[in-house]
XYZ file of C-alpha atoms in Angstrom:
641
model
C 19.233 -49.761 -9.334
C 20.024 -52.823 -7.182
C 23.319 -53.383 -8.983
C 24.341 -49.809 -8.288
C 23.443 -50.128 -4.602
C 25.406 -53.353 -4.382
C 28.336 -51.489 -5.881
C 28.562 -49.300 -2.793
C 31.025 -50.718 -0.279
C 29.046 -52.432 2.464
C 25.802 -51.827 0.577
C 25.329 -48.556 2.435
C 22.108 -47.002 1.120
C 23.032 -43.629 2.643
C 25.904 -43.309 0.168
C 23.709 -43.953 -2.865
C 23.433 -40.189 -3.500
C 27.166 -40.094 -4.148
C 26.703 -42.298 -7.225
C 23.987 -40.247 -8.910
C 24.852 -38.633 -12.224
C 25.171 -34.851 -12.483
C 22.408 -34.584 -15.086
C 20.057 -36.275 -12.610
C 21.055 -33.664 -10.033
C 20.203 -30.958 -12.509
C 16.856 -32.527 -13.352
C 15.948 -32.976 -9.686
C 16.989 -29.418 -8.882
C 14.968 -28.118 -11.820
C 11.886 -30.051 -10.676
C 12.249 -28.727 -7.123
C 12.475 -25.128 -8.318
C 9.534 -25.638 -10.679
C 7.409 -27.081 -7.885
C 8.238 -24.190 -5.578
C 7.472 -21.578 -8.236
C 4.194 -23.220 -9.231
C 3.023 -23.449 -5.643
C 3.910 -19.795 -4.951
C 2.140 -18.679 -8.141
C -0.921 -20.705 -7.207
C -1.002 -19.062 -3.777
C -0.920 -15.621 -5.397
C -3.785 -16.515 -7.739
C -5.934 -18.308 -5.151
C -7.976 -15.271 -4.096
C -8.412 -13.814 -7.594
C -8.493 -16.699 -10.126
C -9.324 -20.101 -8.601
C -9.192 -21.903 -11.934
C -5.668 -20.714 -12.684
C -4.590 -21.496 -9.116
C -5.902 -25.056 -9.534
C -3.756 -25.587 -12.643
C -0.654 -24.327 -10.806
C -1.260 -26.631 -7.841
C -1.786 -29.668 -10.098
C 1.473 -28.967 -11.954
C 3.287 -28.356 -8.644
C 2.117 -31.764 -7.319
C 3.422 -33.468 -10.466
C 6.778 -31.638 -10.313
C 7.188 -32.383 -6.603
C 6.442 -36.090 -7.185
C 9.145 -36.195 -9.859
C 11.693 -34.427 -7.615
C 11.106 -36.564 -4.513
C 12.475 -35.882 -1.057
C 10.993 -34.831 2.292
C 10.562 -31.188 1.296
C 8.735 -32.106 -1.904
C 6.490 -34.526 -0.010
C 5.449 -31.666 2.253
C 4.927 -29.429 -0.793
C 2.728 -32.101 -2.417
C 0.685 -32.292 0.758
C 0.181 -28.512 0.892
C -0.809 -28.309 -2.787
C -3.240 -31.219 -2.468
C -4.859 -29.511 0.520
C -5.225 -26.362 -1.567
C -6.712 -28.388 -4.421
C -9.293 -29.790 -1.984
C -10.145 -26.222 -0.894
C -10.488 -25.141 -4.542
C -12.779 -28.091 -5.262
C -14.897 -27.140 -2.235
C -15.288 -23.601 -3.602
C -16.256 -25.003 -6.998
C -18.736 -27.482 -5.494
C -16.842 -30.480 -6.924
C -17.074 -32.782 -3.899
C -15.640 -35.841 -5.646
C -12.479 -33.925 -6.577
C -12.427 -32.533 -3.040
C -12.496 -36.076 -1.625
C -9.774 -37.286 -4.013
C -7.369 -34.430 -3.214
C -7.927 -34.609 0.555
C -7.477 -38.409 0.534
C -4.214 -38.133 -1.432
C -2.957 -35.505 1.012
C -3.741 -37.784 3.967
C -1.809 -40.648 2.407
C 1.289 -38.437 2.552
C 0.857 -37.507 6.223
C -1.970 -37.237 8.787
C -3.517 -33.792 9.122
C -6.758 -32.887 10.956
C -7.505 -30.241 8.326
C -7.278 -32.853 5.595
C -9.498 -35.164 7.649
C -12.034 -32.343 7.925
C -12.000 -31.715 4.164
C -12.390 -35.407 3.376
C -15.204 -35.694 5.918
C -17.028 -32.688 4.448
C -16.672 -34.198 0.975
C -18.068 -37.530 2.206
C -20.942 -35.676 3.827
C -21.931 -34.108 0.499
C -21.397 -37.388 -1.353
C -23.755 -39.261 1.011
C -21.010 -41.480 2.468
C -22.261 -40.978 5.999
C -20.154 -43.534 7.883
C -16.903 -42.228 6.425
C -18.063 -38.662 7.047
C -18.882 -39.481 10.679
C -15.462 -41.025 11.283
C -13.525 -38.186 9.658
C -15.554 -35.360 11.190
C -15.375 -36.937 14.652
C -11.591 -37.191 14.388
C -11.343 -33.576 13.092
C -13.621 -32.256 15.884
C -11.434 -33.928 18.524
C -8.234 -32.545 16.967
C -9.639 -29.049 16.351
C -12.204 -28.300 19.102
C -12.185 -24.599 18.229
C -13.466 -25.226 14.671
C -17.176 -24.388 14.780
C -17.771 -25.494 11.185
C -16.682 -29.073 11.941
C -18.723 -29.202 15.108
C -21.813 -27.876 13.340
C -21.446 -30.360 10.472
C -20.881 -33.243 12.897
C -23.928 -32.326 14.990
C -26.096 -32.135 11.893
C -24.810 -35.483 10.644
C -25.482 -37.208 13.973
C -29.012 -35.827 14.042
C -29.616 -37.066 10.521
C -28.185 -40.509 11.256
C -30.276 -40.767 14.423
C -33.366 -40.150 12.340
C -34.134 -36.882 14.095
C -35.978 -34.284 12.068
C -33.937 -31.149 11.563
C -35.204 -27.891 12.985
C -37.256 -25.869 10.486
C -34.802 -22.967 10.584
C -31.924 -25.316 9.750
C -33.881 -26.584 6.769
C -34.302 -22.970 5.656
C -30.622 -22.242 6.242
C -29.579 -25.214 4.114
C -31.886 -24.157 1.283
C -30.716 -20.533 1.552
C -27.062 -21.553 1.345
C -27.750 -23.555 -1.811
C -29.559 -20.588 -3.375
C -26.657 -18.297 -2.475
C -24.163 -20.604 -4.178
C -26.376 -20.622 -7.260
C -26.324 -16.820 -7.378
C -29.938 -16.346 -6.219
C -28.977 -13.947 -3.446
C -32.302 -12.158 -3.049
C -34.135 -15.451 -2.476
C -31.438 -16.628 -0.058
C -31.735 -13.421 1.984
C -35.513 -13.875 2.219
C -35.042 -17.383 3.671
C -32.467 -16.118 6.199
C -34.912 -13.491 7.405
C -37.650 -16.152 7.670
C -35.312 -18.320 9.752
C -34.649 -15.378 12.083
C -38.370 -14.923 12.622
C -38.658 -18.612 13.600
C -35.897 -18.178 16.204
C -37.218 -14.888 17.574
C -38.639 -16.381 20.810
C -35.904 -18.985 21.378
C -33.023 -18.481 23.818
C -29.730 -20.108 24.758
C -26.110 -20.092 23.529
C -26.754 -22.399 20.574
C -29.700 -20.300 19.417
C -27.633 -17.135 19.876
C -24.956 -18.621 17.648
C -27.524 -19.517 14.970
C -28.982 -16.001 15.079
C -25.488 -14.475 14.856
C -24.699 -16.535 11.758
C -27.980 -15.498 10.135
C -27.384 -11.804 10.901
C -23.847 -12.129 9.497
C -25.226 -13.599 6.276
C -27.734 -10.758 5.979
C -24.966 -8.197 6.599
C -22.967 -9.752 3.778
C -25.983 -9.372 1.500
C -27.016 -5.862 2.543
C -23.681 -4.150 3.173
C -23.668 -2.675 -0.336
C -26.985 -0.956 0.421
C -28.147 1.361 3.182
C -31.178 -0.744 4.081
C -30.354 -2.029 7.555
C -27.051 -3.720 6.782
C -25.162 -2.219 9.711
C -28.028 -3.109 12.059
C -27.562 -6.785 11.182
C -23.807 -6.471 11.775
C -24.337 -4.879 15.202
C -26.801 -7.591 16.173
C -24.410 -10.327 15.027
C -21.621 -8.800 17.134
C -23.859 -8.705 20.232
C -24.960 -12.319 19.733
C -21.449 -13.649 19.102
C -20.418 -12.125 22.450
C -22.939 -14.454 24.158
C -21.253 -17.620 22.921
C -17.723 -19.032 22.713
C -18.424 -20.883 19.460
C -16.363 -20.242 16.326
C -13.784 -17.566 17.259
C -13.004 -16.985 13.565
C -16.575 -15.839 12.861
C -16.548 -13.696 15.996
C -13.265 -12.050 14.985
C -14.436 -11.426 11.419
C -17.569 -9.749 12.766
C -15.506 -7.538 15.112
C -13.255 -6.431 12.239
C -16.227 -5.689 9.973
C -18.037 -3.624 12.612
C -14.921 -1.671 13.651
C -14.135 -0.842 10.016
C -17.694 0.386 9.454
C -17.560 2.637 12.532
C -14.190 4.058 11.457
C -15.448 4.737 7.924
C -18.351 6.652 9.474
C -16.002 8.584 11.778
C -17.373 6.910 14.928
C -14.023 6.076 16.521
C -15.459 6.040 20.050
C -17.763 3.146 19.141
C -15.034 1.325 17.204
C -12.572 1.285 20.116
C -14.390 -1.239 22.405
C -15.158 -3.484 19.423
C -11.454 -3.551 18.546
C -10.503 -4.256 22.159
C -12.840 -7.259 22.126
C -11.376 -8.471 18.831
C -7.818 -8.182 20.136
C -8.767 -10.340 23.137
C -10.135 -13.057 20.831
C -6.985 -12.891 18.685
C -4.798 -13.113 21.787
C -6.556 -16.349 22.770
C -6.295 -17.783 19.251
C -2.900 -16.789 17.744
C -3.461 -19.234 14.885
C -5.935 -16.697 13.484
C -3.255 -14.013 13.039
C -2.740 -14.838 9.359
C -6.378 -14.039 8.539
C -7.159 -11.281 10.999
C -3.935 -9.917 12.546
C -3.319 -7.238 9.915
C -7.041 -6.350 9.757
C -7.190 -5.706 13.506
C -4.062 -3.524 13.373
C -5.343 -1.598 10.326
C -8.680 -0.875 11.986
C -6.932 0.147 15.223
C -4.677 2.487 13.255
C -7.728 4.060 11.568
C -9.379 4.488 14.968
C -6.283 6.147 16.498
C -6.005 8.477 13.492
C -9.606 9.613 13.982
C -8.967 10.180 17.695
C -5.906 12.319 16.926
C -3.423 9.815 18.370
C -1.340 9.858 15.188
C 1.844 8.525 16.778
C 0.007 5.455 18.068
C -1.702 5.086 14.683
C 1.663 4.978 12.921
C 2.750 2.165 15.248
C -0.355 0.102 14.476
C -0.025 0.661 10.732
C 3.611 -0.437 10.827
C 2.649 -3.566 12.767
C -0.063 -4.260 10.173
C 2.502 -3.867 7.379
C 4.864 -6.331 9.087
C 2.116 -8.939 9.564
C 0.862 -8.520 5.986
C 4.377 -8.786 4.569
C 5.097 -11.862 6.698
C 2.015 -13.647 5.368
C 2.353 -12.405 1.773
C -0.775 -10.218 1.730
C 0.267 -7.341 -0.541
C -3.129 -5.638 -0.507
C -3.112 -5.282 3.271
C 0.541 -4.213 3.074
C -0.418 -1.354 0.742
C -3.368 -0.361 2.957
C -1.004 -0.226 5.926
C 1.418 2.051 4.054
C -1.426 4.310 2.932
C -2.711 4.470 6.499
C 0.730 5.452 7.742
C 0.859 8.187 5.082
C -2.432 9.612 6.371
C -1.321 9.415 9.991
C 2.159 10.843 9.428
C 2.728 14.578 9.245
C 5.235 15.078 6.438
C 8.551 16.374 7.684
C 8.361 20.200 7.661
C 12.171 20.360 7.618
C 12.256 18.435 4.359
C 10.052 20.380 1.916
C 11.853 18.906 -1.072
C 10.710 15.416 -0.123
C 7.199 16.694 0.531
C 7.054 18.245 -2.947
C 8.258 14.925 -4.385
C 5.429 13.097 -2.640
C 2.909 15.580 -4.020
C 4.372 15.263 -7.506
C 4.255 11.464 -7.396
C 0.579 11.547 -6.375
C -0.162 13.724 -9.408
C 1.895 11.534 -11.727
C 0.208 8.399 -10.384
C -3.136 9.719 -11.643
C -1.987 9.642 -15.271
C -1.410 5.891 -15.061
C -5.027 5.138 -14.165
C -6.332 5.610 -17.708
C -3.224 4.508 -19.595
C -3.282 1.655 -22.066
C -2.245 -1.736 -20.677
C -1.907 -5.388 -21.668
C -5.098 -6.644 -20.014
C -6.894 -6.022 -16.746
C -4.839 -8.471 -14.681
C -1.522 -7.065 -15.906
C -2.703 -3.487 -15.435
C -3.859 -4.234 -11.905
C -0.448 -5.715 -11.142
C 1.657 -2.727 -12.232
C -0.795 -0.169 -10.851
C -0.515 -1.906 -7.499
C 3.295 -1.793 -7.711
C 3.105 1.884 -8.643
C 0.883 2.672 -5.660
C 3.290 0.825 -3.368
C 6.232 2.818 -4.705
C 4.408 6.135 -4.360
C 3.264 5.313 -0.824
C 6.869 4.593 0.177
C 8.005 7.874 -1.422
C 5.452 9.731 0.683
C 6.887 8.009 3.772
C 10.408 9.164 2.754
C 11.532 5.544 2.159
C 13.214 5.922 -1.197
C 15.364 2.761 -1.097
C 12.298 0.630 -0.298
C 10.363 2.200 -3.175
C 12.928 1.357 -5.841
C 12.002 -2.358 -6.330
C 8.374 -1.383 -6.897
C 9.268 1.172 -9.567
C 11.524 -1.410 -11.210
C 8.576 -3.817 -11.245
C 6.443 -1.173 -12.980
C 9.050 -0.718 -15.711
C 9.363 -4.489 -16.191
C 5.717 -5.556 -15.966
C 3.776 -2.771 -17.623
C 2.712 -2.938 -21.238
C 2.009 0.791 -21.258
C 4.383 3.533 -22.387
C 2.841 5.953 -19.888
C 3.246 3.505 -17.018
C 6.864 2.853 -18.021
C 7.437 6.603 -17.964
C 5.911 6.878 -14.486
C 8.187 4.066 -13.335
C 11.130 5.967 -14.840
C 10.219 9.057 -12.807
C 10.137 6.948 -9.648
C 13.517 5.400 -10.467
C 14.947 8.862 -11.162
C 13.708 10.044 -7.795
C 15.495 7.126 -6.122
C 18.756 8.044 -7.923
C 18.395 11.694 -6.920
C 17.843 10.697 -3.309
C 21.295 9.090 -3.417
C 22.847 12.168 -5.030
C 23.098 10.493 -8.447
C 21.626 13.232 -10.603
C 23.598 12.073 -13.653
C 21.726 8.732 -13.549
C 18.362 10.418 -13.067
C 18.667 12.850 -16.001
C 18.304 10.350 -18.922
C 15.363 8.650 -17.194
C 13.604 11.992 -16.754
C 14.233 13.088 -20.338
C 12.777 9.790 -21.547
C 9.700 10.280 -19.328
C 9.229 13.877 -20.501
C 9.161 12.752 -24.129
C 6.553 10.062 -23.419
C 4.318 12.400 -21.399
C 4.592 15.005 -24.162
C 3.704 12.477 -26.862
C 0.733 11.172 -24.864
C -0.362 14.727 -23.918
C -0.120 14.268 -20.153
C 0.640 17.906 -19.348
C 0.734 17.866 -15.543
C 2.908 14.753 -15.456
C 5.249 16.320 -18.033
C 5.474 19.507 -15.955
C 6.402 17.602 -12.773
C 9.010 15.609 -14.690
C 10.454 18.859 -16.078
C 10.786 20.329 -12.581
C 12.668 17.219 -11.492
C 14.818 17.452 -14.619
C 15.654 21.082 -13.837
C 16.995 20.088 -10.440
C 19.640 17.823 -11.997
C 20.609 20.109 -14.907
C 23.843 22.107 -14.560
C 23.450 24.967 -17.039
C 21.601 27.976 -15.602
C 20.209 28.902 -19.019
C 18.862 25.383 -19.521
C 17.345 25.343 -16.033
C 15.488 28.586 -16.762
C 14.235 27.250 -20.086
C 13.032 23.982 -18.505
C 11.260 25.723 -15.614
C 9.506 28.153 -17.935
C 8.252 25.187 -19.975
C 6.969 23.567 -16.755
C 5.240 26.834 -15.791
C 3.509 26.974 -19.167
C 2.127 23.459 -18.615
C 1.096 23.988 -14.991
C -0.720 27.229 -15.801
C -3.142 25.296 -18.032
C -4.425 23.302 -15.033
C -6.440 25.206 -12.413
C -5.515 22.910 -9.464
C -1.798 23.468 -10.155
C -1.568 27.267 -9.941
C 0.789 27.033 -6.948
C 3.078 24.680 -8.901
C 3.053 27.135 -11.817
C 3.984 30.006 -9.490
C 6.752 27.942 -7.884
C 8.329 27.116 -11.263
C 8.169 30.757 -12.304
C 9.660 31.904 -8.999
C 12.536 29.437 -9.349
C 13.397 30.525 -12.878
C 13.208 34.194 -11.847
C 15.517 33.591 -8.889
C 18.127 32.095 -11.195
C 17.776 35.032 -13.587
C 18.403 37.416 -10.694
C 21.190 35.657 -8.841
C 23.084 33.873 -11.585
C 22.249 35.472 -14.893
C 22.090 39.006 -13.379
C 18.853 39.940 -15.155
C 16.923 41.798 -12.403
C 14.339 43.359 -14.727
C 13.381 40.011 -16.279
C 13.399 38.394 -12.844
C 11.082 41.062 -11.407
C 8.650 40.599 -14.273
C 8.530 36.849 -13.709
C 8.062 37.234 -9.957
C 5.189 39.665 -10.414
C 3.540 37.119 -12.720
C 4.024 34.419 -10.078
C 2.446 36.643 -7.416
C -0.642 37.059 -9.579
C -1.360 33.325 -9.095
C -2.823 31.616 -6.040
C -0.033 30.934 -3.549
C -0.057 29.823 0.093
C 1.294 32.424 2.591
C 4.835 31.069 3.039
C 5.626 30.623 -0.704
C 4.088 34.039 -1.377
C 6.373 35.533 1.272
C 9.450 33.964 -0.328
C 8.380 35.223 -3.732
C 7.949 38.769 -2.348
C 11.357 38.592 -0.691
C 13.032 37.672 -3.990
C 11.090 40.425 -5.787
C 12.352 42.952 -3.237
C 15.928 41.919 -4.020
C 15.281 42.347 -7.739
C 13.898 45.838 -7.102
C 16.965 46.760 -5.021
C 19.158 45.659 -7.922
C 17.211 48.139 -10.089
C 17.542 50.835 -7.397
C 13.758 50.967 -6.765
C 14.300 51.241 -3.001
C 10.944 52.657 -1.929
C 8.998 49.904 -3.618
C 11.541 47.298 -2.480
C 11.033 48.316 1.172
C 7.241 47.996 0.890
C 7.504 44.568 -0.784
C 9.960 43.301 1.837
C 7.625 44.446 4.627
C 4.867 42.315 3.125
C 7.283 39.381 2.833
C 8.238 39.565 6.532
C 4.550 39.394 7.497
C 3.948 36.246 5.459
C 7.108 34.241 6.158
C 6.915 31.684 8.996
C 8.728 32.460 12.234
C 12.344 31.376 12.265
C 15.730 32.068 10.703
C 14.233 32.896 7.312
C 12.040 35.626 8.827
C 14.995 37.029 10.767
C 17.068 37.242 7.589
C 14.235 38.956 5.727
C 13.897 41.431 8.601
C 17.594 42.272 8.421
C 17.333 42.739 4.645
C 14.412 45.123 5.229
C 16.489 47.193 7.667
C 19.327 47.321 5.148
C 16.951 48.640 2.453
C 15.543 51.236 4.858
C 19.033 52.266 5.888
C 20.078 52.727 2.274
C 16.825 54.570 1.555
C 17.192 57.116 4.380
C 20.966 57.515 4.463
C 21.051 60.775 2.399
C 18.640 62.468 4.832
C 20.678 61.734 7.961
C 23.309 64.438 7.333
C 23.741 65.220 11.050
C 24.914 61.730 11.861
C 28.464 60.537 11.642
C 29.268 58.678 8.522
C 29.883 55.574 10.635
C 26.501 55.707 12.383
C 24.663 54.314 9.358
C 26.809 51.795 7.631
C 25.383 50.689 4.299
C 25.899 46.956 3.995
C 25.619 45.270 0.675
C 23.956 41.891 1.168
C 23.300 40.891 -2.417
C 24.309 37.263 -1.934
C 24.080 36.815 1.827
C 21.209 34.311 1.885
C 20.482 32.632 -1.397
C 18.237 29.653 -1.976
C 19.427 26.834 -4.188
C 18.449 26.376 -7.821
C 14.939 25.788 -6.456
C 13.522 27.127 -3.157
C 13.609 23.971 -1.111
C 15.866 22.720 1.652
C 18.054 19.815 0.642
C 20.560 17.950 2.695
C 22.752 16.474 0.008
C 24.445 18.133 -2.968
C 26.200 15.338 -4.835
C 27.916 14.271 -1.637
C 29.827 17.545 -1.225
C 27.680 20.381 0.131
C 25.285 19.639 3.000
C 23.307 22.915 2.884
C 22.650 25.366 0.077
C 24.285 28.500 1.502
C 26.507 31.002 -0.240
C 26.559 31.755 -3.915
C 23.889 29.934 -5.888
C 26.441 28.869 -8.468
C 28.111 26.702 -5.818
C 24.939 24.631 -5.476
C 23.784 24.599 -9.066
C 23.482 20.807 -9.092
C 21.335 20.556 -5.976
C 18.275 18.327 -6.091
C 14.782 19.706 -5.989
C 12.771 16.880 -4.560
C 15.365 14.915 -2.635
C 16.579 14.677 0.891
C 17.091 11.181 2.286
C 15.083 10.330 5.386
C 17.012 9.215 8.491
C 15.205 5.907 8.053
C 16.813 5.454 4.648
C 20.371 5.666 5.957
């Protein structure tokens, strides 16, 4: 090494890097990437599998030490701090001390000093604990845990007898860690009774902590859990100690009120929590998204949906920034609830409904272990939530993740449907078709009828042959009809196939029969009106004018106000004019002009509005054959452009 440095002109150490071999560069680069990946994987596992996270952090420290450099020193420090936190959770105070001490040798950090001091406290090394905790309390005055530990240590070292309730609290905490929760709760309640007559900010803080512990124990039952949470919130408001505990309590109470529909009581609690967060921005990582989620829930309950959407989007941004995928998904789901689906885009709305149905089939599908299944189900929920928010481009990576990560044929098929939907949203029906055919085969093999039916409807919308479209839709109808909750879907498929028979295959009798079968099923008013309108046209084609007029009258009554109703009204007048023309012999032949409107207002292959037809036709007007390749469930949102 020295000879190589001396070989640099002037002995300039800064130019030493120029003399390193390329294979060393590769090794160093590989170690850096390995350290980064291991740390990131450990962070993801920290909340779910502490043991696995510990292994990742240990390997990351080793890789970073091999790589060297300022960045890797900082990465070692972060991983060692995390190892100290893991050891604290596991009750291994010697390992906690070792990791915190190693981190502090790399660079000073009050958090590391706190961890080392807490470890010394448990190991009985009181002088070291006093020094470290004193330094940490001075550097982090807002940390109530450090202050409480330091006060207790000073009392012990001064020979002062601890208060009886503190003795109980210490014993209760040990029992809780050992899994004896019922016994721990009994000691907490006993400690509260001891403090019942005492007053003052410090006592209020102790009572608040005890009530918080009891809420954590009782929240899964209905036996007074919320009462403890309310009391803790009131007591925390009487003291400035430990803003993190105060903020956690505010979030818990607001979420409980929102779940119970008590938005009026949640609002002031949230306002208080937002004030605490504003004074302590360092707490945003833990509580920022929670506050926004709870505020969004509250606004939704109060009917302020536009404001709710804003809060949910803010929550999603905070969660994404700090890598909290669970909160990110909750924010998307909250926005779905608060957002009224675009009434001008029924195709997208039907897609969202279909994806919710298809998602259900993945819940009981076979997987490669609980952890893996949880991973791809989460990705699937994220993709479906984004579909419901009309964000097709953003949903695509999640569906790709499902196809890559899942060990289940059904889940892969669901991911294929999502990917196909993304292609169709871009007008790429030719890319969607093979994915949908693959999904249909899997759903058929696994006997997932509703999912197969939805996939068939999507497949019909990107199939060019009218005969094939009819065949596919009739197969979808046969599957939907077997499921009671999907009668409307069955009727819709039958109506679509009948419309094609009438307008493209010129089979009015067969079309009328299919439409009458669709009308025998349960349909909402607007779809029933459209079905009646198409039936009236089929009857006109068979010259059954009297019946056609009566059916069209019913259709006009059911269709929503707007252009569609106006067109149906004009078609009704045309039928009536044709019906009564022979009786009006005293009128001039020009007074009652019979207008043939057979193809004046046709729907597309399927009765939904779409805004893109393979990049060529923006609206489905004119002859149906011109729009035969329109998409059923697709219409890009303005946000996707």
